Coordinates of C-alpha atoms and ligand atoms in Angstrom, one line a residue:
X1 CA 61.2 36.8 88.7
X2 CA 60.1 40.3 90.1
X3 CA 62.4 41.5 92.7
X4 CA 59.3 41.7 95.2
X5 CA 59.1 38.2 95.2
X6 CA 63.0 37.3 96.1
X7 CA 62.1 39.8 99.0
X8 CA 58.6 38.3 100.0
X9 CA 59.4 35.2 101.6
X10 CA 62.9 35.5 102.5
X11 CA 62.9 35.0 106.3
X12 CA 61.1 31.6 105.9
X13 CA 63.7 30.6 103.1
X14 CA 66.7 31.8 105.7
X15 CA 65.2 29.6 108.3
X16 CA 64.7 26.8 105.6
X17 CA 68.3 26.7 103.8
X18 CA 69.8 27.3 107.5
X19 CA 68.0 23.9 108.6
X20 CA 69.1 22.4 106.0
X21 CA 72.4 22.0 106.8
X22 CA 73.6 24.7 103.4
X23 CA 73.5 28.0 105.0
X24 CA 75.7 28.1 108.2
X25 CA 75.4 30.9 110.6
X26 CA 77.8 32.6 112.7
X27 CA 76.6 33.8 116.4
X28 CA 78.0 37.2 117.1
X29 CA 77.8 40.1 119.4
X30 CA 77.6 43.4 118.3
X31 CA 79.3 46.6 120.9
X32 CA 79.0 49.9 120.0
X33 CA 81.7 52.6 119.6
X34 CA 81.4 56.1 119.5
X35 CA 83.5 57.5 116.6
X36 CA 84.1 60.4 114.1
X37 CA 79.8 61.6 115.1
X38 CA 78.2 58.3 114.5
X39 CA 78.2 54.9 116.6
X40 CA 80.4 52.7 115.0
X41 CA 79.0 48.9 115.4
X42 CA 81.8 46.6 116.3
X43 CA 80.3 42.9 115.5
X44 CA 82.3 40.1 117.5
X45 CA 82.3 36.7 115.9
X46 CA 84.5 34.4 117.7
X47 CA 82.8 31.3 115.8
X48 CA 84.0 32.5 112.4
X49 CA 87.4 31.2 113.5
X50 CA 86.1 27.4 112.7
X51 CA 84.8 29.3 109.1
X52 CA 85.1 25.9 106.7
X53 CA 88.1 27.1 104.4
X54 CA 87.3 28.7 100.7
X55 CA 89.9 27.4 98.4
X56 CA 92.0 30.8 97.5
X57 CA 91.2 32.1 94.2
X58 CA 93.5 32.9 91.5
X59 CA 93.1 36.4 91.4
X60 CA 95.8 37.3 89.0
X61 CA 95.9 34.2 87.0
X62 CA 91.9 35.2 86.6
X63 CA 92.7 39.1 85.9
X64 CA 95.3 38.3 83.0
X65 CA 93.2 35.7 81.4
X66 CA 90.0 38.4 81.5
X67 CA 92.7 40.7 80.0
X68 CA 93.4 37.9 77.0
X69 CA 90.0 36.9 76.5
X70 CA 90.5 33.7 74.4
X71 CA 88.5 30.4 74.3
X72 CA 91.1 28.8 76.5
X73 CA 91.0 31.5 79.5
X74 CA 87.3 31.1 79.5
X75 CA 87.6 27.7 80.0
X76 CA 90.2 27.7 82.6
X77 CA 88.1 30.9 84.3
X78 CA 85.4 27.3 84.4
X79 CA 87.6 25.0 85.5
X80 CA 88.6 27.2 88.7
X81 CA 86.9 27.0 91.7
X82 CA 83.6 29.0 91.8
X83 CA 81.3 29.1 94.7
X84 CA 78.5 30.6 92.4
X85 CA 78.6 28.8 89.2
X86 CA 77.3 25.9 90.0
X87 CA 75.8 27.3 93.0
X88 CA 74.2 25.7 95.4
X89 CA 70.6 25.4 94.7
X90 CA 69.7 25.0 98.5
X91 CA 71.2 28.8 98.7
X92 CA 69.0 29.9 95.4
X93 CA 66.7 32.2 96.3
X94 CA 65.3 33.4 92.2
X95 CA 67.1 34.6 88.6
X96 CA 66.4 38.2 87.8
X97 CA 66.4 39.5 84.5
X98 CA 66.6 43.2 82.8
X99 CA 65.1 44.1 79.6
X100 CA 69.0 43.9 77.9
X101 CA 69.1 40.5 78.4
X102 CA 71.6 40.5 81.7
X103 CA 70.9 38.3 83.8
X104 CA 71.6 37.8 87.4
X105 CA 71.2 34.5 90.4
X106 CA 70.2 35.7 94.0
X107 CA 71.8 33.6 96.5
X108 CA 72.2 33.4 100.2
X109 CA 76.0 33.9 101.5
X110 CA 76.7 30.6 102.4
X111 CA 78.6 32.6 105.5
X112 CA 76.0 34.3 107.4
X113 CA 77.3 36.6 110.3
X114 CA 73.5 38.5 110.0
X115 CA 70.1 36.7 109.0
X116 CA 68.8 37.1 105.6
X117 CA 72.1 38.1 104.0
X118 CA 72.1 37.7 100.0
X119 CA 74.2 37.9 97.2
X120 CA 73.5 39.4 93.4
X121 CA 75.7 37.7 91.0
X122 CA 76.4 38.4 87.3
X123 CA 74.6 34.1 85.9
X124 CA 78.0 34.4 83.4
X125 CA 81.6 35.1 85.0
X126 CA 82.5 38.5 85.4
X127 CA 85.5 40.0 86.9
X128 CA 84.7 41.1 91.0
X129 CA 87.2 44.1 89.8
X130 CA 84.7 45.3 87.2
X131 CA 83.3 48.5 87.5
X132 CA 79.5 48.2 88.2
X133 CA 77.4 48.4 85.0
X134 CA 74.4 50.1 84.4
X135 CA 72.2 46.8 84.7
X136 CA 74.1 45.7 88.2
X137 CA 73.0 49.2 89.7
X138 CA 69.3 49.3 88.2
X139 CA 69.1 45.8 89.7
X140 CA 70.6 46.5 93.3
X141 CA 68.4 49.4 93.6
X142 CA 65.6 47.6 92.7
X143 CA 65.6 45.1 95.3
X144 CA 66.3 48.2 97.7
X145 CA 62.7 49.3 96.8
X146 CA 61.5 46.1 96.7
X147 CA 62.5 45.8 100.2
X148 CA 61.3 49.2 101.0
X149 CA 57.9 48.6 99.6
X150 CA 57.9 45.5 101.9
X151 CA 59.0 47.2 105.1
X152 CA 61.9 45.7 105.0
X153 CA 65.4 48.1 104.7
X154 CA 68.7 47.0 103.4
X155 CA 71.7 48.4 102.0
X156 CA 74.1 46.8 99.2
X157 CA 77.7 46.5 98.9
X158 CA 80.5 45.7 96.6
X159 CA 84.0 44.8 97.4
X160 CA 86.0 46.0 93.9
X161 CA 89.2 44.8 93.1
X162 CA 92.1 43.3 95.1
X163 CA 92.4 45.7 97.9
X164 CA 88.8 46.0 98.9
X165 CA 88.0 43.4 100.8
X166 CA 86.8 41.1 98.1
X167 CA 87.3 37.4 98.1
X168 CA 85.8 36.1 95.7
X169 CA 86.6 36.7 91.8
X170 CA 83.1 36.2 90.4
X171 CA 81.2 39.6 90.4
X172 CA 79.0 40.1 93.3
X173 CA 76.9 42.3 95.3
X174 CA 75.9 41.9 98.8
X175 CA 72.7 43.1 100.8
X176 CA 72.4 43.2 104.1
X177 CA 69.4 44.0 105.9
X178 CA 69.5 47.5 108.3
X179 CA 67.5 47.5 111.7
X180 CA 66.7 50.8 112.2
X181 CA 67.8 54.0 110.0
X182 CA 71.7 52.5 110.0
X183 CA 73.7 52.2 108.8
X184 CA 76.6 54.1 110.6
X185 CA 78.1 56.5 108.5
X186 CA 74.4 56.7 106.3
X187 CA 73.2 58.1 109.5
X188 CA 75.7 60.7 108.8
X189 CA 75.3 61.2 104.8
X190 CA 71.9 62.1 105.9
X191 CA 72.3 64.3 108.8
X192 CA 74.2 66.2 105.9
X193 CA 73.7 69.6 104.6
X194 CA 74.4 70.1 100.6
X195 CA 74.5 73.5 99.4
X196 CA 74.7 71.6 95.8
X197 CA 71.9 69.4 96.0
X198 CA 73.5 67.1 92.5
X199 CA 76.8 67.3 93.5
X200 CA 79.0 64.7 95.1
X201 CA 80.1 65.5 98.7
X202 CA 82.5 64.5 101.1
X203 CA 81.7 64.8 105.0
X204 CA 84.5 66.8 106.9
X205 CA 84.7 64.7 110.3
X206 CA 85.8 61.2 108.5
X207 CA 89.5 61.2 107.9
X208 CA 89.5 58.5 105.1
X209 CA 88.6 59.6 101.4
X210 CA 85.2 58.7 100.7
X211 CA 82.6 60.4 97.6
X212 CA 79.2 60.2 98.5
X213 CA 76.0 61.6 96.2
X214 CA 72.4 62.0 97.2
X215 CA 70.1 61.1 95.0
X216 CA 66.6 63.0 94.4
X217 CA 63.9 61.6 97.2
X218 CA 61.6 60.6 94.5
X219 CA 64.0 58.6 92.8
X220 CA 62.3 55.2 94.0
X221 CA 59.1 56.5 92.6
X222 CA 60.7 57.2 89.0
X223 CA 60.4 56.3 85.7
X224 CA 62.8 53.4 85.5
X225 CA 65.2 55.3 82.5
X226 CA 65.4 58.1 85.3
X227 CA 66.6 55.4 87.7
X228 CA 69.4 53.8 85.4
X229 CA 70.4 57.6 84.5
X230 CA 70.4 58.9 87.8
X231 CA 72.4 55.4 89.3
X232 CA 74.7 55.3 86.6
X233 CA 75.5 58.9 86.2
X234 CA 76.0 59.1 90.2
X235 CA 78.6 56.0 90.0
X236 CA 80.4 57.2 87.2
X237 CA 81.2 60.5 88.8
X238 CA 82.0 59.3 92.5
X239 CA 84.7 56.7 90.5
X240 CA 86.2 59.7 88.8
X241 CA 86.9 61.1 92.1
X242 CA 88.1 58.0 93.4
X243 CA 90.2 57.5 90.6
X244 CA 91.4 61.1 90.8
X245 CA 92.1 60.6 95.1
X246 CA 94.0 57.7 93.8
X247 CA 96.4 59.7 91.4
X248 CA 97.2 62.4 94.5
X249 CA 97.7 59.1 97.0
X250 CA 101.3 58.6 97.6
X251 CA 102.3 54.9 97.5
X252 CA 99.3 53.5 96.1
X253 CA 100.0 49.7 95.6
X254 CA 100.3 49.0 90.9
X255 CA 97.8 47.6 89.6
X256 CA 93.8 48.3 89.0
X257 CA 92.3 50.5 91.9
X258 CA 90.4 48.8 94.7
X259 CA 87.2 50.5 96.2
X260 CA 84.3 50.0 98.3
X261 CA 81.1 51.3 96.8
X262 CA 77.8 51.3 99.8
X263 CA 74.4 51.6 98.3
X264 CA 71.4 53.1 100.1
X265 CA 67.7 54.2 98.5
X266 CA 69.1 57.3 99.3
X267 CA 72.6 57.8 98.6
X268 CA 75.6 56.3 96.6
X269 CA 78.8 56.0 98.7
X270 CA 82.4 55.2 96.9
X271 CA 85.8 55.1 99.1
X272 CA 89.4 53.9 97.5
X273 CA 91.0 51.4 99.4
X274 CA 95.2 51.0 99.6
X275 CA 95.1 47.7 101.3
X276 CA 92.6 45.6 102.3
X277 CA 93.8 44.4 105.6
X278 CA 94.7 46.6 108.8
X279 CA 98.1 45.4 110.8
X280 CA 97.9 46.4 114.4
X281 CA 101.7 48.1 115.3
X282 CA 101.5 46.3 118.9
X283 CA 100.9 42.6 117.6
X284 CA 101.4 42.6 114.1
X285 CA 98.3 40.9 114.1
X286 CA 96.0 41.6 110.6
X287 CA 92.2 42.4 110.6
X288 CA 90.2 42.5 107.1
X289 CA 87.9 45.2 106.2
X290 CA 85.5 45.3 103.1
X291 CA 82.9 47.9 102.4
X292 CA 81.6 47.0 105.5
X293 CA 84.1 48.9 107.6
X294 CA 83.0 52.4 105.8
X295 CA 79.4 51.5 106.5
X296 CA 80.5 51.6 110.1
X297 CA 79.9 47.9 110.6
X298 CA 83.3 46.0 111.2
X299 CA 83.7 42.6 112.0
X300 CA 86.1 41.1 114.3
X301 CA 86.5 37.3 115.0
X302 CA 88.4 37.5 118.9
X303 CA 87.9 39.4 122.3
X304 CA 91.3 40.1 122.0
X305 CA 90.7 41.8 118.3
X306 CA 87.5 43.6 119.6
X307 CA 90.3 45.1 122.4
X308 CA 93.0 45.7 119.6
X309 CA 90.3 47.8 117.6
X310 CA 88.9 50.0 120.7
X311 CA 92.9 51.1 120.9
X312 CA 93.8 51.4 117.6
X313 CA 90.3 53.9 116.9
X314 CA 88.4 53.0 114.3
X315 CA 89.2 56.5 112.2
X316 CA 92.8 55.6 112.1
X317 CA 92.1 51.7 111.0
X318 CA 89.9 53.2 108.3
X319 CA 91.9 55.7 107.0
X320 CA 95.1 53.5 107.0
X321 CA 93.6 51.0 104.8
X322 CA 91.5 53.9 102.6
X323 CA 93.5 56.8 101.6
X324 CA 93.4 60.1 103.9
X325 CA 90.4 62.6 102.9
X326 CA 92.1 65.5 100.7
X327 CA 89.1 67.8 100.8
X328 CA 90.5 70.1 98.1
X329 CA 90.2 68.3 95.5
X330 CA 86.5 67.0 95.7
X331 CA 83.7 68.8 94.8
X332 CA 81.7 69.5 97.3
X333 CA 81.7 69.4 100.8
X334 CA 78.8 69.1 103.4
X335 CA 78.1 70.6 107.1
X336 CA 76.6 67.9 109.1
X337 CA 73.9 68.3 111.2
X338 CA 74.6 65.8 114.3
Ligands
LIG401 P1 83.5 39.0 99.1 O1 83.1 40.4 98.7 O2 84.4 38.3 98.2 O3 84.2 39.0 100.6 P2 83.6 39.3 102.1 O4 82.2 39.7 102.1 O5 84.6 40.2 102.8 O6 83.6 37.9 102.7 P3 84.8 36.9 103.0 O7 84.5 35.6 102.2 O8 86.1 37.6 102.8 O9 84.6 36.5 104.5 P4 85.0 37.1 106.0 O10 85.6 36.0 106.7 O11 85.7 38.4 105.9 O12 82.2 38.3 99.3 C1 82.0 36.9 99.1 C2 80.7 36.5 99.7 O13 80.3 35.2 99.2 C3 80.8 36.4 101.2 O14 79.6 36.9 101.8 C4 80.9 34.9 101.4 O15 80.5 34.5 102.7 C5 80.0 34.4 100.3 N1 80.2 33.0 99.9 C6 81.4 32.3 99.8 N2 81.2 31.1 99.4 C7 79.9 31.0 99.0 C8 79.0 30.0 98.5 N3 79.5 28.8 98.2 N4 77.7 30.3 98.3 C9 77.2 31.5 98.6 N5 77.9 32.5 99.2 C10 79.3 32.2 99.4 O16 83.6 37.4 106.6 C11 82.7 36.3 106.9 C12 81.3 36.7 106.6 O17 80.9 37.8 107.4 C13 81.2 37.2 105.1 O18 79.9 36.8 104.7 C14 81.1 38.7 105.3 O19 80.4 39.3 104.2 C15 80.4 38.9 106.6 N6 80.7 40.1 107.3 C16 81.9 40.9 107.2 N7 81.8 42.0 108.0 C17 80.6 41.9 108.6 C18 79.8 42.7 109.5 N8 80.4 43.8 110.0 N9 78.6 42.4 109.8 C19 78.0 41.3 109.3 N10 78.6 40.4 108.4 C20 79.9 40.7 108.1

């Protein structure tokens, strides 16, 4: 299936799999917060609350058997619950294929906070804590352009390992569509000067680490080896400064590192995460963030969270669940233009 046609008709298919009972959708509200430059979008989803529960995954159970990679912990990788193998075929919206063979099902989030929110998942298990692979970038950015080309903007998202957010174990990336030239903290990756045009930057008013690289403006005109390149060469080199972040971070929990990545026709964004939940001081009271939260888009499910947020500051909620920005050892830093 050609990545124009998941986008062509997916409106109608929203309305169609909502309808039908499969896709359940979440009313919410959205207030807007100044913070760190940008308007930070603070979406308020008090229905989410009655969110059917998703049996708990395994996650370390799943991670050692990956590790082992026998006959047996493939099967009992199977045997575990899966929301997207089997998935539901009302939530289906087409297969995608690349010319190595890996192959991908695009789903509707059985969740939906916005309209039109999708999933691309690996059609054979793979671990959520995976880095992404050549094939899972060319294919996200794909369907960016595809959207593009169709007037309609989104940006993707993955949620990478324990601490990020993630909740499910069976690789995934999300797409959510933008309304105007959001979102958030894009805004500012854009409104960014680079004196190294093919270097990663950082921007100085966020106080969280985060690695961001522009890529060229005609890339979603290019040669589709020049795409892969470009996509895979960015990724790799924003994950060696996460990785590198990670190694100066005091107290980072053991394990595999966590991190966000945001994906935009224009820029790749990657931010290590400590934890993947924020506990307000006052209340003890816990709020999630995934990749989101550094998109400038977080999600609360109460009044009385949307209240907690406003006094906590979104700045200090993101950087106590990221890792604090230590400008001198990234490469490049930009002056923003706001
Ligand atoms: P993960 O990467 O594992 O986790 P997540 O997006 O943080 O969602 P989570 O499940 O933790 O839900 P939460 O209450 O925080 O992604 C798994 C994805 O698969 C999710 O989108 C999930 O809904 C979806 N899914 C689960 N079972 C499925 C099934 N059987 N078939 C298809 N899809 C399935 O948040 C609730 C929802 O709000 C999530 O969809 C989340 O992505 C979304 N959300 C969070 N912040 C938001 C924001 N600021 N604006 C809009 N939506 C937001």
């Amino acid at each position: 299936m050609a990545h124009s046609d998941i986008i062509c008709c997916i409106s109608k298919r929203f309305e169609q799999a909502r309808e039908s009972g499969n896709l359940l959708f979440f009313p919410s509200t959205v207030t807007k917060l100044p913070a760190l430059g940008v308007e930070f979008q603070i979406r308020l989803c008090p229905a989410l609350q009655k969110k059917p529960p998703i049996p708990p995954p395994d996650l370390g159970a799943i991670e050692a058997d990956a590790g082992i990679k026998s006959d047996r912990a493939e099967q009992r990788e199977k045997e575990r619950h899966d929301p997207f193998c089997p998935y539901d075929p009302h939530l289906h919206l087409g297969d995608l294929q690349d010319q190595d063979g890996a192959e991908y099902v695009v789903l509707f989030n059985k969740f939906s906070v916005v309209p039109n929110h999708f999933l691309l998942v690996t059609k054979e298990f793979q671990l959520q804590s995976s880095p992404l692979m050549p094939s899972d970038l060319v294919q996200a950015y794909s369907i960016l352009i595809a959207g593009q080309k169709a007037g309609q903007r989104y940006f993707g998202f993955y949620n990478c390992g324990e601490q990020s957010g993630a909740s499910q174990p069976h690789k995934h990336l999300q797409f959510i569509p933008i309304e105007d030239d959001g979102p958030p903290t894009e805004r500012l990756a854009r409104s960014a000067h680079l004196e190294m045009a093919d270097k990663p930057f950082s921007l100085p008013q966020l106080p969280y680490a985060h690695h961001i690289f522009r890529f060229p403006s005609n890339l979603p005109s290019s040669p589709p080896a020049k795409i892969e390149h470009t996509l895979s060469t960015a990724f790799l080199n924003l994950l060696d400064l996460v990785f590198s972040t990670i190694r100066h971070a005091t107290e980072y929990p053991p394990g595999k590192p966590s991190y966000n990545v945001i994906l935009t026709i224009d820029h790749m964004h990657l931010i290590p995460r400590r934890t993947h939940e924020y506990t307000f001081p006052e209340t003890g009271e816990t709020l999630s963030v995934n990749a989101l939260g550094y998109a400038g888009l977080l999600l609360v499910k109460s009044e009385e969270q949307l209240k907690a947020v406003q006094s906590a500051g979104v700045g200090n909620i993101l950087e106590a669940v990221g890792l604090t920005s230590v400008h001198e050892i990234q490469l490049g830093e930009a002056t923003t233009e706001v």
